[in-house]
XYZ file of C-alpha atoms in Angstrom:
349
model
C -57.368 43.275 -4.310
C -53.716 42.613 -3.255
C -54.265 38.773 -3.791
C -56.070 39.359 -7.067
C -53.303 41.476 -8.412
C -50.491 39.207 -7.133
C -51.952 35.891 -8.318
C -53.984 36.968 -11.320
C -57.044 35.213 -10.190
C -60.723 36.047 -10.273
C -61.745 35.032 -6.775
C -59.672 36.385 -3.835
C -60.665 33.328 -1.658
C -58.506 31.059 -3.728
C -55.309 32.861 -2.735
C -56.216 32.839 1.090
C -54.171 30.154 2.802
C -53.681 29.048 6.324
C -50.195 30.667 6.691
C -51.421 33.981 5.238
C -54.446 34.061 7.486
C -52.050 33.652 10.522
C -49.777 36.269 9.207
C -52.690 38.763 8.705
C -54.092 38.036 12.256
C -50.615 38.419 13.891
C -49.983 41.751 12.137
C -53.438 43.059 13.108
C -52.778 42.048 16.820
C -49.428 43.744 16.772
C -50.646 46.868 15.129
C -53.755 47.110 17.269
C -51.921 47.279 20.624
C -51.674 51.100 21.266
C -51.737 52.153 24.925
C -53.204 55.679 25.347
C -51.274 58.348 27.145
C -52.142 58.393 30.922
C -53.566 54.853 30.879
C -50.888 53.819 33.504
C -52.729 55.825 36.069
C -55.247 53.115 36.232
C -52.834 50.581 37.439
C -51.715 50.235 41.081
C -48.161 51.470 41.668
C -48.199 51.128 45.442
C -45.194 49.026 46.311
C -42.647 49.068 49.104
C -39.449 50.868 48.551
C -36.495 48.653 49.001
C -33.302 49.934 50.500
C -30.678 47.808 48.441
C -27.730 49.020 50.481
C -28.969 47.558 53.778
C -30.435 44.562 51.642
C -26.973 43.703 50.406
C -25.554 43.945 53.872
C -27.904 41.276 55.316
C -28.227 39.073 52.175
C -25.397 37.593 50.093
C -27.743 36.772 47.149
C -30.388 39.163 45.661
C -33.768 37.801 45.134
C -35.828 38.591 42.165
C -38.324 41.354 42.622
C -42.084 40.436 42.228
C -43.026 43.911 41.115
C -44.445 43.788 37.661
C -46.822 46.387 36.062
C -49.617 45.169 33.628
C -48.736 48.315 31.754
C -45.787 46.548 30.340
C -47.998 44.144 28.704
C -49.117 47.123 26.519
C -45.714 48.681 26.010
C -43.454 45.710 25.183
C -45.542 44.167 22.333
C -45.355 47.471 20.480
C -41.555 46.669 19.785
C -43.051 43.976 17.381
C -43.863 46.703 15.008
C -40.212 46.850 14.083
C -40.979 44.388 11.303
C -42.365 47.415 9.389
C -38.848 48.779 9.227
C -37.604 45.524 7.638
C -40.474 45.494 5.221
C -39.654 49.153 4.284
C -36.061 48.058 3.758
C -37.267 45.374 1.346
C -39.799 47.451 -0.489
C -37.250 50.392 -0.964
C -34.370 48.182 -2.058
C -33.002 48.894 -5.511
C -32.831 45.204 -6.365
C -36.371 44.653 -5.379
C -37.559 47.604 -7.567
C -35.370 46.751 -10.674
C -37.172 44.876 -13.206
C -33.979 43.468 -14.786
C -32.781 42.081 -11.395
C -35.984 40.508 -10.706
C -35.914 38.951 -14.278
C -32.473 37.516 -13.647
C -33.425 36.264 -10.333
C -36.662 34.567 -11.654
C -34.587 32.940 -14.415
C -32.246 31.539 -11.722
C -34.885 30.689 -9.293
C -33.905 33.257 -6.722
C -36.583 35.037 -4.714
C -36.001 38.648 -3.887
C -37.202 38.438 -0.188
C -35.903 40.005 3.041
C -33.330 37.305 3.552
C -31.757 37.789 0.190
C -31.580 41.679 0.769
C -29.998 41.132 4.187
C -27.405 38.732 2.654
C -26.667 41.372 -0.133
C -26.177 44.122 2.576
C -23.900 41.820 4.518
C -21.931 41.179 1.407
C -21.628 44.654 -0.042
C -21.258 46.774 3.135
C -20.861 44.341 6.078
C -19.346 46.937 8.487
C -22.082 49.602 7.993
C -24.745 46.817 8.292
C -23.397 45.474 11.433
C -23.013 48.956 13.069
C -26.514 49.997 12.244
C -27.824 46.546 13.694
C -25.741 46.866 16.946
C -26.757 50.396 17.462
C -30.533 49.589 17.002
C -30.270 46.574 19.377
C -28.490 48.586 21.941
C -31.092 51.503 21.996
C -34.089 49.120 21.993
C -32.720 46.888 24.774
C -31.659 49.875 26.839
C -35.179 51.326 26.660
C -36.815 47.998 27.231
C -34.607 47.343 30.359
C -35.403 50.664 31.779
C -39.091 50.070 31.173
C -38.821 46.749 32.963
C -36.957 48.219 36.008
C -39.217 51.271 36.132
C -41.452 49.570 38.916
C -38.381 49.520 41.387
C -39.301 52.991 42.672
C -36.455 55.203 43.725
C -33.899 52.389 42.957
C -34.862 51.879 39.274
C -32.342 52.088 36.612
C -32.142 55.262 34.502
C -31.867 55.222 30.888
C -28.021 55.905 30.911
C -27.528 53.116 33.441
C -29.602 50.763 31.402
C -27.463 51.542 28.399
C -24.327 50.972 30.452
C -25.600 47.575 31.569
C -26.622 46.565 27.997
C -23.127 47.654 26.689
C -21.104 45.617 29.237
C -23.421 42.646 28.949
C -23.338 42.823 25.054
C -19.510 42.899 25.082
C -19.458 39.909 27.543
C -17.577 42.026 30.017
C -20.031 42.102 32.884
C -18.487 44.354 35.684
C -21.427 43.688 37.978
C -21.788 47.236 39.309
C -25.272 47.590 37.877
C -27.604 44.591 37.798
C -31.278 44.094 36.947
C -33.777 43.209 39.746
C -36.691 42.003 37.892
C -37.368 38.883 35.917
C -38.099 40.937 32.812
C -34.819 42.861 33.128
C -32.854 39.686 33.623
C -34.507 38.145 30.523
C -33.372 41.244 28.525
C -29.870 40.767 29.997
C -29.785 37.111 28.779
C -31.016 38.148 25.358
C -28.382 40.806 25.278
C -25.645 38.343 26.036
C -26.970 35.953 23.221
C -27.078 38.887 20.757
C -23.635 40.052 21.709
C -22.209 36.498 21.077
C -23.876 36.366 17.667
C -22.753 39.828 16.735
C -19.158 38.961 17.793
C -19.075 35.931 15.547
C -20.399 38.057 12.679
C -17.577 40.737 13.456
C -14.942 38.013 13.421
C -16.333 36.726 9.974
C -16.143 40.290 8.635
C -12.720 41.100 9.813
C -11.359 37.802 8.586
C -12.728 38.538 5.106
C -11.308 41.995 5.174
C -7.905 40.659 6.143
C -7.808 37.904 3.566
C -5.480 38.394 0.720
C -6.738 38.944 -2.754
C -5.864 36.663 -5.633
C -3.272 39.087 -7.106
C -1.521 39.414 -3.628
C -1.530 35.691 -3.217
C 0.123 35.306 -6.728
C 2.674 37.855 -5.766
C 3.394 36.148 -2.343
C 3.648 32.784 -4.177
C 6.131 34.166 -6.694
C 8.235 35.628 -3.903
C 8.273 32.387 -1.973
C 8.964 30.334 -5.255
C 11.917 32.459 -6.104
C 13.317 32.275 -2.551
C 12.984 28.411 -2.474
C 14.583 28.238 -5.984
C 17.653 30.147 -4.669
C 17.782 27.923 -1.629
C 17.769 24.822 -3.815
C 20.473 26.051 -6.023
C 22.582 26.974 -2.873
C 21.997 23.476 -1.406
C 22.896 21.858 -4.658
C 26.118 23.813 -4.912
C 27.002 22.721 -1.350
C 26.463 19.148 -2.248
C 28.809 19.540 -5.276
C 31.325 21.351 -3.162
C 31.382 18.635 -0.478
C 31.446 15.935 -3.005
C 34.602 17.476 -4.527
C 36.262 18.079 -1.122
C 35.403 14.523 0.019
C 37.079 13.106 -3.152
C 40.001 15.447 -2.932
C 40.882 14.447 0.742
C 40.147 10.890 0.098
C 41.884 10.222 -3.249
C 43.948 13.128 -4.282
C 45.797 14.177 -1.025
C 49.318 12.672 -0.627
C 48.497 12.085 3.001
C 45.278 10.660 4.077
C 43.475 12.467 7.081
C 40.535 10.473 8.321
C 39.460 13.223 10.488
C 38.925 15.685 7.655
C 37.399 12.941 5.502
C 34.759 12.161 8.181
C 34.056 15.908 8.540
C 33.411 16.299 4.869
C 31.383 13.233 4.905
C 29.239 14.558 7.611
C 28.831 17.938 5.707
C 28.098 15.972 2.610
C 25.167 14.212 4.274
C 23.836 17.275 5.821
C 23.845 19.113 2.472
C 22.017 16.226 0.857
C 19.500 16.380 3.700
C 19.025 20.128 3.274
C 18.520 19.708 -0.519
C 15.943 17.054 -0.037
C 14.202 19.340 2.543
C 14.179 22.314 0.176
C 12.731 20.138 -2.644
C 9.945 18.913 -0.425
C 9.100 22.453 0.434
C 9.175 23.474 -3.139
C 6.789 20.591 -4.049
C 4.492 21.687 -1.319
C 4.516 25.212 -2.556
C 3.828 24.036 -6.024
C 0.783 22.045 -4.767
C -0.513 25.142 -3.063
C -0.028 27.214 -6.281
C -2.242 24.709 -8.168
C -5.162 25.849 -5.895
C -4.470 29.502 -6.700
C -5.262 29.034 -10.378
C -8.547 30.913 -10.823
C -11.358 30.272 -13.217
C -10.706 33.263 -15.378
C -7.093 32.188 -16.151
C -8.278 28.723 -16.902
C -10.960 29.975 -19.251
C -8.354 32.275 -20.999
C -6.211 29.263 -21.578
C -9.052 27.198 -22.998
C -9.852 30.089 -25.280
C -6.218 30.255 -26.440
C -6.028 26.552 -27.174
C -9.402 26.603 -29.027
C -8.258 29.647 -31.172
C -5.053 27.710 -31.863
C -6.812 24.574 -32.996
C -9.172 26.665 -35.086
C -6.261 28.272 -36.790
C -4.642 24.937 -37.422
C -7.899 23.526 -38.829
C -8.158 26.646 -41.208
C -4.496 25.905 -42.432
C -5.296 22.335 -42.927
C -8.460 23.238 -44.898
C -6.374 25.661 -47.131
C -3.874 22.958 -47.777
C -6.567 20.502 -48.760
C -8.147 23.240 -51.013
C -4.694 23.740 -52.768
C -4.326 20.010 -53.157
C -7.734 19.711 -54.768
C -6.806 22.568 -57.205
C -3.626 20.858 -58.023
C -5.376 17.494 -58.772
C -7.945 19.389 -60.975
C -5.004 21.059 -62.890
C -3.382 17.660 -63.274
C -6.536 16.049 -64.443
C -7.155 18.877 -67.034
C -3.473 18.415 -68.281
C -4.149 14.605 -68.630
C -7.402 15.223 -70.394
C -5.608 17.612 -72.830
C -2.925 15.216 -73.490
C -5.309 12.448 -74.221
C -7.111 14.671 -76.646
C -3.916 15.533 -78.350
C -2.862 11.804 -78.647
C -6.315 10.913 -80.006
C -6.143 13.712 -82.751
C -2.621 12.725 -83.635
C -3.705 9.014 -83.972
C -6.747 10.036 -86.092
C -4.451 12.052 -88.478
C -2.351 9.031 -89.114
């Protein structure tokens, strides 16, 4: 019935594809795994207790423990049911249930799937989404690590110790005070490190976006830098004029020629020219940067103003043409009346 309502077909077998069959079988397998309470009593838990204190004294490198309970094969796959939480997030999303948003998305060929909803959450509230995701991963991995290390007897990790190990591994610190002793636990530690690196990259992207200046702030900063450079250019130009006058004064107008002072003013004159050129180069670079700050809204406003100006000029030109046509018609009428008068006077004669 779901396929019939979704595809609007008469036969449900038409809508059944290979990918859908695989998806249905996978969901049935994940949801069918349900270990009953007390089923772990049927598994053998007899294993030697290892004294890790003496073990560390006699060995420099710890070996992996071979203790593995088949009960974990029934517990860990149950974590696959977390896809139901993502499906609930999709089905209860406002954009997914809004007919207007769905229509706009269909016109723009945008499918409202889970990927689009997650991108929207990362765009609208990235900090909250990352906090919830990191907390969920931390709780799940802590419980999974504790379940994997449960077969170590008296030396197994408690839930708090597992949470501490997941935290220091997630943050790429790795104190080494608590380590996993099973293959399953070390796989969880590796997965935690990978997830920590990915979440760190996402956090850097979020904070860089938060620290980025807005367009208004960029325009204000550009105006302040532009005014500062304009003042420096004027100051350097004034220094060039001053050194030019002093050089001409000591070289031509003074009664006694002092070559030392002339060389000093020549040196200052060249330095003033170099500073003026440097300030002009910086001013051109700032102008090039300002061209990239012109936003689309401002450009659109300028285009609208020019179009409105052109339309006004066109209306004025059309009004002038209309007035010229009226004047020509009045002249034509006057000429016709004059011809009629001349013809009547000629007939009377």
